[in-house]
Amino acid sequence: MADSTKTAKLTIDGKDYELPIHSPTAGPDVIDIRKLYAQAGVFTYDPGFTSTASCDSTITYIDGGKGELLHRGYPIDQLAEKSHYLEVCYLLLYGELPSPAQLEDFESRVTNHTMIHEQMMYLFRGYRRDAHPMAIMVGVVGALSAFYHDSTDISDPWQREVASIRMIAKLPTIAAMAYKYSIGQPFVYPRNDLDYASNFLRMCFAVPAADYEVNPILSRAMDRIFTLHADHEQNASTSTVRLASSSGANPFACIAAGIACLWGPAHGGANQACLEMLQEIGTPDRIPEYIARAKDKDDPFRLMGFGHRVYKNFDPRAKVMKQSADEVLDLLGVEDNPTLQVAKELEKAALADPYFTDKKLFPNVDFYSGIILEAMGFPTSMFTPIFALSRTVGWISQWKEMISDPQLKIGRPRQLYHGETLRDYVDIENR
Ligand code: SDX
């Protein structure tokens, strides 16, 4: 780790402490505080961890100021234009772009593991039909550990590899089954002769009573949505997966924890919340009312799909997503979709308003993905499940990196305590 001779000097109560500084290949230097408590008897304080590096990673890098997102060094706009989701999965998992033979082998391994154990169908029957698909995904993905015992020993690299392939392969099947269950239609089995995105669209929209042909423009847009959501440094759900994995929990349980965290409207649930907000606004003439609410400090309302914890420039994924939105809506002839009209007018109004531009609150990945998914025919409740299946490879890549780190130990943050100090119990008759 010692990749710098620089140090930081800290003076506490007149005593000096030298803390090592590590210099990354990209991004800010980090001050190593691992020995601070032992040396100085103090903690650091950073609720939300916005100034804290939780790990040493080589997978994804974001420059929030430049609006840059790199996966193993490759910029997201080039990957979205020239690559495809399973190739990006390979890149995230193994660190390099695959050779043709490596890609063919990887795609074959994923394709041949897309079915789930037949017994798992009964898990769906236990849910109400109106259950949110994320509630089903959290449950069914966690339950994979009850069916695939031969890939839960995280100390075995081969079992880690098998669990990784199984989750990348099976999440689309589980998400599609959650959707079919919610609309009372029969489950559609995956097909090995279809690519990943086409398979997912067919499992969602085909019915036994008719043939179903996937439109190549829609499957390309779907694949691009998967790619744009694949990984994103140490966001809330990825940090959840890392912390859960640090206890040695099985990989299926850890990914289920990530799905649970992603569900929140401030995170992966924002695409559903964004579309519901656009539908609530309804018509462009009501946009000023909602912008005023978003700016009102006394109103908890925020513009869903705007702003980001890290990007203080345009989210590079939103730029690519916007191109796909135009292609899909042109194809489907819904360019006059009222929700899209509101979206376009809202984006224009917000980007012309100093409140948003001064605070660097630009449209994020969720602003356009919801519009595309709605145009494709997905209900808003399926937006976050699609985000979850896309992000599974990112969670798994970060999990594999952490589990194979020889310095791995269980995560255990401390606290700034302002509660009561020691006091004796008072019997109820004396209270
Ligand atoms: C994702 O981390 C990741 O990488 C996440 C993600 C990924 O790929 O994993 O990128 C996916 O989660 C994208 C973000 C989706 N969330 C939303 O679209 C929900 C709406 N956005 C906000 O809730 C908010 O912007 C957050 C949660 C995303 C970020 O919140 P922060 O860190 O508090 O934002 P900030 O520090 O930049 O806020 C600066 C100011 C604050 O006001 P002041 O206290 O300075 O007066 O801007 C305000 C905020 O209140 N603000 C907003 C706003 N977002 C921030 N005001 C109105 N509308 C908004 N959307």
XYZ file of C-alpha atoms and ligand atoms in Angstrom:
491
model
C 0.000 0.000 0.000
C 2.838 2.404 0.803
C 2.835 4.120 -2.600
C 3.825 7.559 -1.302
C 6.389 9.032 1.079
C 4.082 11.934 1.891
C 2.613 12.160 5.380
C -0.034 14.270 7.121
C 0.765 15.813 10.479
C -1.958 15.981 13.113
C -1.503 17.835 16.384
C -3.774 16.886 19.296
C -3.284 18.375 22.769
C 0.181 19.540 21.748
C 1.264 16.100 20.552
C 2.120 15.535 16.862
C 1.066 12.463 14.896
C 2.370 11.543 11.426
C -0.200 9.774 9.242
C 0.808 8.050 5.977
C -0.652 9.397 2.713
C -1.429 7.013 -0.161
C -1.499 8.307 -3.739
C -3.947 6.605 -6.154
C -3.609 6.177 -9.919
C -6.554 8.616 -10.201
C -8.436 10.783 -7.731
C -7.455 12.460 -4.456
C -4.722 11.263 -2.085
C -5.971 9.459 1.012
C -4.775 9.832 4.601
C -4.345 6.420 6.234
C -6.011 6.636 9.668
C -5.980 2.924 10.477
C -3.571 3.432 13.389
C -5.007 6.773 14.573
C -7.184 5.400 17.381
C -4.347 3.201 18.713
C -1.870 6.094 18.585
C -4.006 9.109 19.532
C -7.123 7.605 21.139
C -9.442 9.516 18.806
C -11.917 8.523 16.057
C -12.635 10.436 12.862
C -16.205 11.587 12.175
C -17.761 11.323 8.695
C -21.489 10.360 8.717
C -22.438 9.315 5.155
C -18.756 8.585 4.445
C -18.541 11.352 1.818
C -14.900 12.054 2.711
C -13.908 8.477 3.509
C -12.295 5.842 1.286
C -13.719 2.533 2.535
C -11.494 0.285 0.435
C -8.662 0.028 -2.082
C -10.260 -0.804 -5.426
C -9.245 -1.173 -9.090
C -12.685 -1.613 -10.682
C -14.473 1.708 -11.287
C -13.427 5.338 -11.049
C -15.650 8.438 -11.076
C -14.473 12.023 -11.505
C -17.567 13.886 -10.291
C -16.211 17.253 -11.359
C -15.470 16.185 -14.938
C -18.511 13.899 -15.203
C -16.229 10.956 -16.001
C -16.983 7.255 -15.292
C -14.342 4.595 -16.040
C -14.716 0.820 -15.776
C -11.214 -0.690 -15.532
C -10.059 2.514 -17.258
C -12.534 2.440 -20.170
C -14.967 5.438 -20.316
C -18.647 4.597 -20.033
C -19.619 6.422 -23.243
C -17.222 4.257 -25.311
C -18.420 1.075 -23.597
C -22.083 2.034 -24.131
C -21.432 2.737 -27.811
C -18.981 -0.045 -28.748
C -19.420 -2.846 -26.204
C -22.374 -4.756 -24.778
C -23.485 -5.768 -21.308
C -21.973 -9.263 -21.044
C -18.632 -7.998 -22.362
C -18.750 -5.212 -19.726
C -19.567 -7.902 -17.136
C -16.417 -9.780 -18.171
C -14.381 -6.560 -17.965
C -15.670 -5.728 -14.471
C -15.177 -9.286 -13.192
C -11.743 -10.068 -14.671
C -10.171 -6.643 -15.303
C -9.529 -6.822 -19.083
C -11.623 -6.865 -22.259
C -12.065 -10.522 -23.338
C -10.601 -12.151 -26.438
C -13.212 -13.544 -28.840
C -12.742 -17.026 -27.336
C -12.967 -15.732 -23.766
C -16.133 -13.788 -24.576
C -17.745 -16.787 -26.282
C -16.957 -19.003 -23.282
C -18.247 -16.413 -20.777
C -21.472 -15.807 -22.690
C -22.013 -19.557 -22.983
C -21.545 -20.070 -19.229
C -24.019 -17.277 -18.422
C -26.541 -18.403 -21.053
C -26.541 -21.972 -19.754
C -27.330 -20.937 -16.184
C -30.342 -18.662 -16.772
C -32.934 -21.149 -15.479
C -33.654 -21.344 -11.745
C -34.385 -24.458 -9.680
C -37.982 -25.458 -10.518
C -38.837 -25.653 -6.834
C -38.212 -21.883 -6.499
C -41.442 -21.174 -8.360
C -43.320 -22.003 -5.174
C -41.603 -19.072 -3.419
C -43.459 -16.662 -5.709
C -46.792 -18.254 -4.813
C -46.311 -17.084 -1.221
C -46.464 -13.406 -2.215
C -49.615 -11.360 -2.842
C -49.993 -10.566 -6.538
C -49.649 -6.838 -5.753
C -46.340 -7.291 -3.911
C -43.668 -4.856 -5.121
C -41.276 -6.779 -7.416
C -38.347 -5.575 -5.274
C -39.886 -7.315 -2.243
C -39.978 -10.502 -4.316
C -36.417 -10.072 -5.608
C -34.981 -9.503 -2.127
C -36.678 -12.708 -0.960
C -36.005 -14.943 -3.949
C -32.363 -13.865 -4.399
C -31.721 -14.471 -0.703
C -33.366 -17.872 -1.099
C -30.862 -18.868 -3.823
C -28.550 -19.777 -0.914
C -31.107 -22.440 0.047
C -30.884 -24.053 -3.389
C -27.263 -23.685 -4.465
C -25.294 -24.978 -1.481
C -22.398 -25.927 -3.775
C -21.507 -22.262 -4.337
C -21.775 -20.682 -0.899
C -18.281 -21.424 0.480
C -16.621 -18.045 -0.109
C -13.170 -19.397 0.790
C -13.221 -21.529 -2.376
C -12.340 -19.439 -5.493
C -14.146 -21.909 -7.734
C -17.364 -21.610 -5.702
C -17.029 -17.813 -5.816
C -16.793 -18.037 -9.607
C -19.813 -20.351 -9.869
C -21.922 -18.135 -7.581
C -20.949 -15.092 -9.674
C -22.033 -16.677 -12.962
C -25.231 -18.020 -11.388
C -26.316 -14.586 -10.139
C -25.527 -12.751 -13.367
C -27.433 -15.436 -15.255
C -30.435 -15.809 -12.955
C -31.264 -12.241 -11.873
C -33.030 -11.387 -15.180
C -35.068 -14.601 -14.909
C -36.079 -13.769 -11.321
C -36.916 -10.149 -12.220
C -39.025 -11.246 -15.201
C -40.801 -13.849 -13.038
C -41.573 -11.153 -10.434
C -43.131 -9.060 -13.198
C -45.150 -11.944 -14.680
C -46.383 -12.894 -11.215
C -47.543 -9.329 -10.546
C -49.679 -9.276 -13.709
C -51.030 -12.808 -13.338
C -49.381 -14.172 -16.455
C -47.487 -17.494 -16.647
C -43.721 -17.479 -16.236
C -41.751 -17.567 -19.493
C -38.630 -19.735 -19.514
C -35.346 -18.253 -20.789
C -34.124 -19.237 -24.261
C -30.486 -20.115 -25.023
C -30.711 -18.864 -28.594
C -31.329 -15.252 -27.494
C -28.845 -12.644 -26.288
C -29.047 -11.454 -22.682
C -31.226 -8.362 -23.256
C -33.524 -10.047 -25.804
C -33.991 -12.974 -23.418
C -35.066 -10.606 -20.644
C -37.521 -8.707 -22.858
C -39.028 -11.971 -24.082
C -39.360 -13.379 -20.532
C -41.209 -10.171 -19.592
C -43.448 -9.614 -22.598
C -44.011 -12.983 -24.353
C -47.173 -14.998 -23.665
C -47.717 -18.705 -24.500
C -50.614 -17.799 -26.760
C -48.534 -15.960 -29.348
C -45.084 -15.789 -30.927
C -42.864 -12.982 -29.707
C -40.143 -11.319 -31.755
C -37.791 -8.931 -29.950
C -37.311 -5.602 -31.707
C -33.514 -5.124 -32.128
C -33.736 -1.414 -31.301
C -35.485 -2.203 -28.018
C -33.033 -4.990 -27.111
C -30.121 -2.655 -27.907
C -31.640 0.050 -25.671
C -32.265 -2.553 -22.945
C -28.667 -3.788 -23.174
C -27.457 -0.177 -22.962
C -29.540 0.394 -19.800
C -27.936 -2.730 -18.279
C -24.460 -1.436 -19.220
C -25.042 2.075 -17.860
C -26.107 0.712 -14.468
C -23.443 -2.009 -14.145
C -21.182 -0.501 -11.476
C -20.566 2.831 -9.773
C -17.752 2.774 -7.172
C -18.760 2.549 -3.507
C -22.390 3.733 -3.747
C -24.816 2.898 -0.940
C -25.849 -0.552 -2.200
C -22.299 -1.592 -3.143
C -21.071 -0.509 0.296
C -23.920 -2.578 1.776
C -22.763 -5.643 -0.155
C -19.163 -5.098 0.968
C -20.126 -4.695 4.634
C -22.423 -7.743 4.557
C -19.698 -9.799 2.836
C -17.078 -8.791 5.421
C -18.833 -11.027 7.978
C -18.398 -14.041 5.663
C -22.096 -14.224 4.743
C -22.866 -16.254 1.609
C -22.846 -14.328 -1.705
C -26.571 -14.709 -2.370
C -27.438 -13.182 1.025
C -25.013 -10.295 0.386
C -26.521 -9.506 -3.026
C -29.995 -9.639 -1.444
C -28.759 -7.004 1.042
C -27.609 -4.844 -1.880
C -31.021 -5.182 -3.535
C -32.718 -4.103 -0.300
C -30.541 -0.976 -0.088
C -30.973 -0.094 -3.773
C -34.762 -0.019 -3.274
C -34.627 3.365 -1.506
C -35.953 6.411 -3.467
C -32.722 8.326 -2.816
C -30.790 5.568 -4.612
C -32.029 2.976 -7.085
C -35.668 3.705 -6.361
C -35.200 7.154 -7.868
C -36.109 6.042 -11.406
C -39.532 4.891 -10.210
C -39.892 8.012 -8.035
C -38.803 10.196 -10.974
C -41.435 8.835 -13.338
C -44.132 9.051 -10.673
C -43.098 12.672 -10.107
C -43.330 13.435 -13.855
C -46.765 11.783 -13.975
C -47.869 13.785 -10.896
C -46.726 17.038 -12.546
C -48.812 15.899 -15.508
C -48.501 18.948 -17.779
C -45.678 21.414 -18.487
C -47.646 24.343 -17.036
C -47.365 22.807 -13.555
C -43.536 22.614 -13.664
C -42.920 26.028 -11.957
C -44.975 24.855 -8.939
C -42.766 21.768 -8.488
C -39.514 23.633 -9.071
C -40.560 26.085 -6.355
C -41.229 23.168 -3.994
C -37.823 21.610 -4.783
C -36.155 24.924 -3.895
C -38.169 25.425 -0.695
C -35.998 24.415 2.275
C -39.142 23.833 4.335
C -40.489 21.385 1.766
C -38.909 17.897 1.811
C -39.775 17.496 -1.896
C -36.761 17.014 -4.174
C -36.658 16.737 -7.955
C -36.274 12.993 -8.462
C -33.718 12.201 -11.141
C -31.695 15.307 -10.374
C -28.507 15.654 -8.360
C -25.931 13.131 -7.265
C -23.738 12.376 -4.263
C -20.616 12.461 -6.441
C -21.334 13.998 -9.855
C -21.125 17.763 -9.651
C -21.291 17.858 -13.417
C -23.575 16.063 -15.866
C -23.895 12.314 -15.095
C -22.128 10.795 -18.163
C -24.639 7.955 -18.098
C -27.518 10.431 -18.428
C -26.018 11.765 -21.675
C -25.928 8.302 -23.247
C -29.325 7.412 -21.793
C -30.796 10.547 -23.372
C -29.680 9.344 -26.854
C -31.358 5.990 -26.233
C -34.531 7.703 -25.017
C -34.788 9.626 -28.299
C -34.193 6.441 -30.379
C -36.762 4.365 -28.474
C -39.415 7.061 -28.447
C -38.941 7.752 -32.167
C -39.278 4.011 -32.876
C -42.378 3.660 -30.727
C -43.877 6.832 -32.124
C -44.433 8.169 -28.627
C -42.218 11.227 -28.948
C -45.286 13.244 -27.994
C -45.640 11.150 -24.838
C -46.989 13.640 -22.230
C -44.589 12.308 -19.600
C -41.671 12.878 -21.956
C -42.898 16.373 -22.775
C -42.927 17.170 -19.056
C -39.452 15.594 -18.711
C -38.006 17.686 -21.537
C -39.589 20.924 -20.252
C -38.553 20.152 -16.655
C -34.945 19.493 -17.720
C -34.927 22.788 -19.654
C -36.433 24.755 -16.738
C -34.104 23.240 -14.117
C -30.965 23.786 -16.206
C -31.971 27.428 -16.652
C -32.492 27.945 -12.918
C -29.467 29.146 -10.866
C -30.648 27.116 -7.852
C -29.917 23.888 -9.741
C -26.956 25.045 -11.836
C -25.199 26.728 -8.901
C -25.666 23.570 -6.794
C -24.583 21.408 -9.779
C -27.875 19.527 -9.704
C -28.035 17.967 -13.182
C -30.172 15.089 -14.513
C -28.722 11.763 -13.369
C -28.934 8.248 -14.804
C -32.421 7.783 -13.412
C -33.927 10.792 -15.185
C -33.962 9.192 -18.634
C -33.955 5.474 -17.819
C -37.471 5.696 -16.388
C -38.757 7.345 -19.574
C -37.267 4.596 -21.769
C -38.592 1.806 -19.566
C -42.078 3.299 -19.495
C -42.027 3.635 -23.294
C -41.040 -0.046 -23.531
C -44.138 -0.981 -21.546
C -42.668 -1.643 -18.101
C -44.672 -0.493 -15.063
C -42.771 1.913 -12.771
C -42.546 -0.870 -10.165
C -40.171 -2.738 -12.515
C -37.689 0.111 -12.899
C -35.664 -0.623 -9.754
C -35.662 -4.419 -10.333
C -34.077 -3.675 -13.723
C -31.525 -1.431 -12.018
C -30.858 -4.271 -9.528
C -30.286 -6.945 -12.182
C -27.953 -4.535 -14.034
C -25.964 -3.691 -10.899
C -25.575 -7.336 -9.816
C -22.306 -7.631 -11.783
C -20.964 -4.516 -10.045
C -21.873 -5.829 -6.608
C -20.306 -9.199 -7.425
C -17.124 -7.681 -8.867
C -16.654 -5.540 -5.760
C -17.485 -8.548 -3.551
C -14.914 -10.753 -5.306
C -12.272 -8.015 -4.998
C -12.928 -7.659 -1.279
C -13.160 -11.379 -0.455
C -9.862 -12.098 -2.211
C -8.087 -9.308 -0.250
C -5.710 -10.994 2.252
C -6.190 -8.007 4.590
C -9.972 -8.585 4.720
C -11.542 -8.090 8.125
C -15.087 -7.518 9.310
C -16.321 -3.952 8.915
C -16.999 -2.281 12.257
C -17.495 1.550 12.232
C -17.358 3.397 15.588
C -19.477 6.400 16.680
C -19.604 9.844 18.240
C -21.624 9.099 21.388
C -23.785 11.780 22.983
C -26.040 9.485 25.003
C -26.356 9.079 28.785
C -23.242 8.145 30.768
C -23.319 5.387 33.378
C -26.351 5.464 35.732
C -28.020 2.876 38.017
C -31.339 1.132 37.365
C -34.363 2.666 39.161
C -37.025 0.201 40.383
C -40.456 0.986 39.053
C -41.854 1.796 42.497
C -39.292 4.633 42.755
C -39.957 6.256 39.355
C -28.319 6.906 -7.821
O -24.052 6.893 -5.372
C -24.308 6.496 -6.550
O -23.427 6.301 -7.340
C -25.769 6.288 -6.853
C -26.098 5.925 -8.284
C -25.483 4.611 -8.666
O -25.294 4.400 -9.868
O -25.312 3.758 -7.765
O -25.590 6.919 -9.168
C -27.593 5.806 -8.496
O -28.691 6.710 -6.699
C -28.488 8.224 -8.528
C -29.166 9.298 -7.613
C -30.669 9.023 -7.678
N -31.382 9.839 -6.660
C -32.264 10.784 -7.050
O -32.413 11.165 -8.225
C -33.084 11.348 -5.904
C -33.070 12.895 -6.012
N -31.680 13.310 -5.718
C -31.433 13.675 -4.339
O -32.168 13.030 -3.354
C -29.972 13.953 -4.065
O -29.473 14.684 -5.107
C -29.036 12.812 -3.774
C -29.541 11.923 -2.690
C -28.789 12.008 -5.004
C -27.736 13.444 -3.305
O -28.048 14.102 -2.110
P -26.982 15.098 -1.477
O -25.654 14.434 -1.412
O -27.568 15.690 -0.241
O -26.904 16.226 -2.579
P -25.977 17.463 -2.458
O -25.102 17.406 -1.254
O -25.335 17.643 -3.787
O -27.045 18.636 -2.201
C -26.577 19.961 -2.344
C -27.808 20.827 -2.175
C -28.544 20.569 -0.873
O -29.160 21.807 -0.532
P -28.370 22.736 0.584
O -28.345 21.909 1.848
O -26.980 23.006 0.010
O -29.252 23.982 0.675
O -28.762 20.548 -3.209
C -29.992 20.116 -2.647
C -29.654 19.617 -1.243
O -30.786 19.770 -0.404
N -30.478 19.029 -3.495
C -31.637 19.050 -4.157
C -31.664 17.847 -4.888
N -30.546 17.133 -4.646
C -29.807 17.862 -3.778
N -32.636 19.963 -4.215
C -33.694 19.648 -5.012
N -33.800 18.537 -5.737
C -32.805 17.604 -5.701
N -32.910 16.488 -6.411
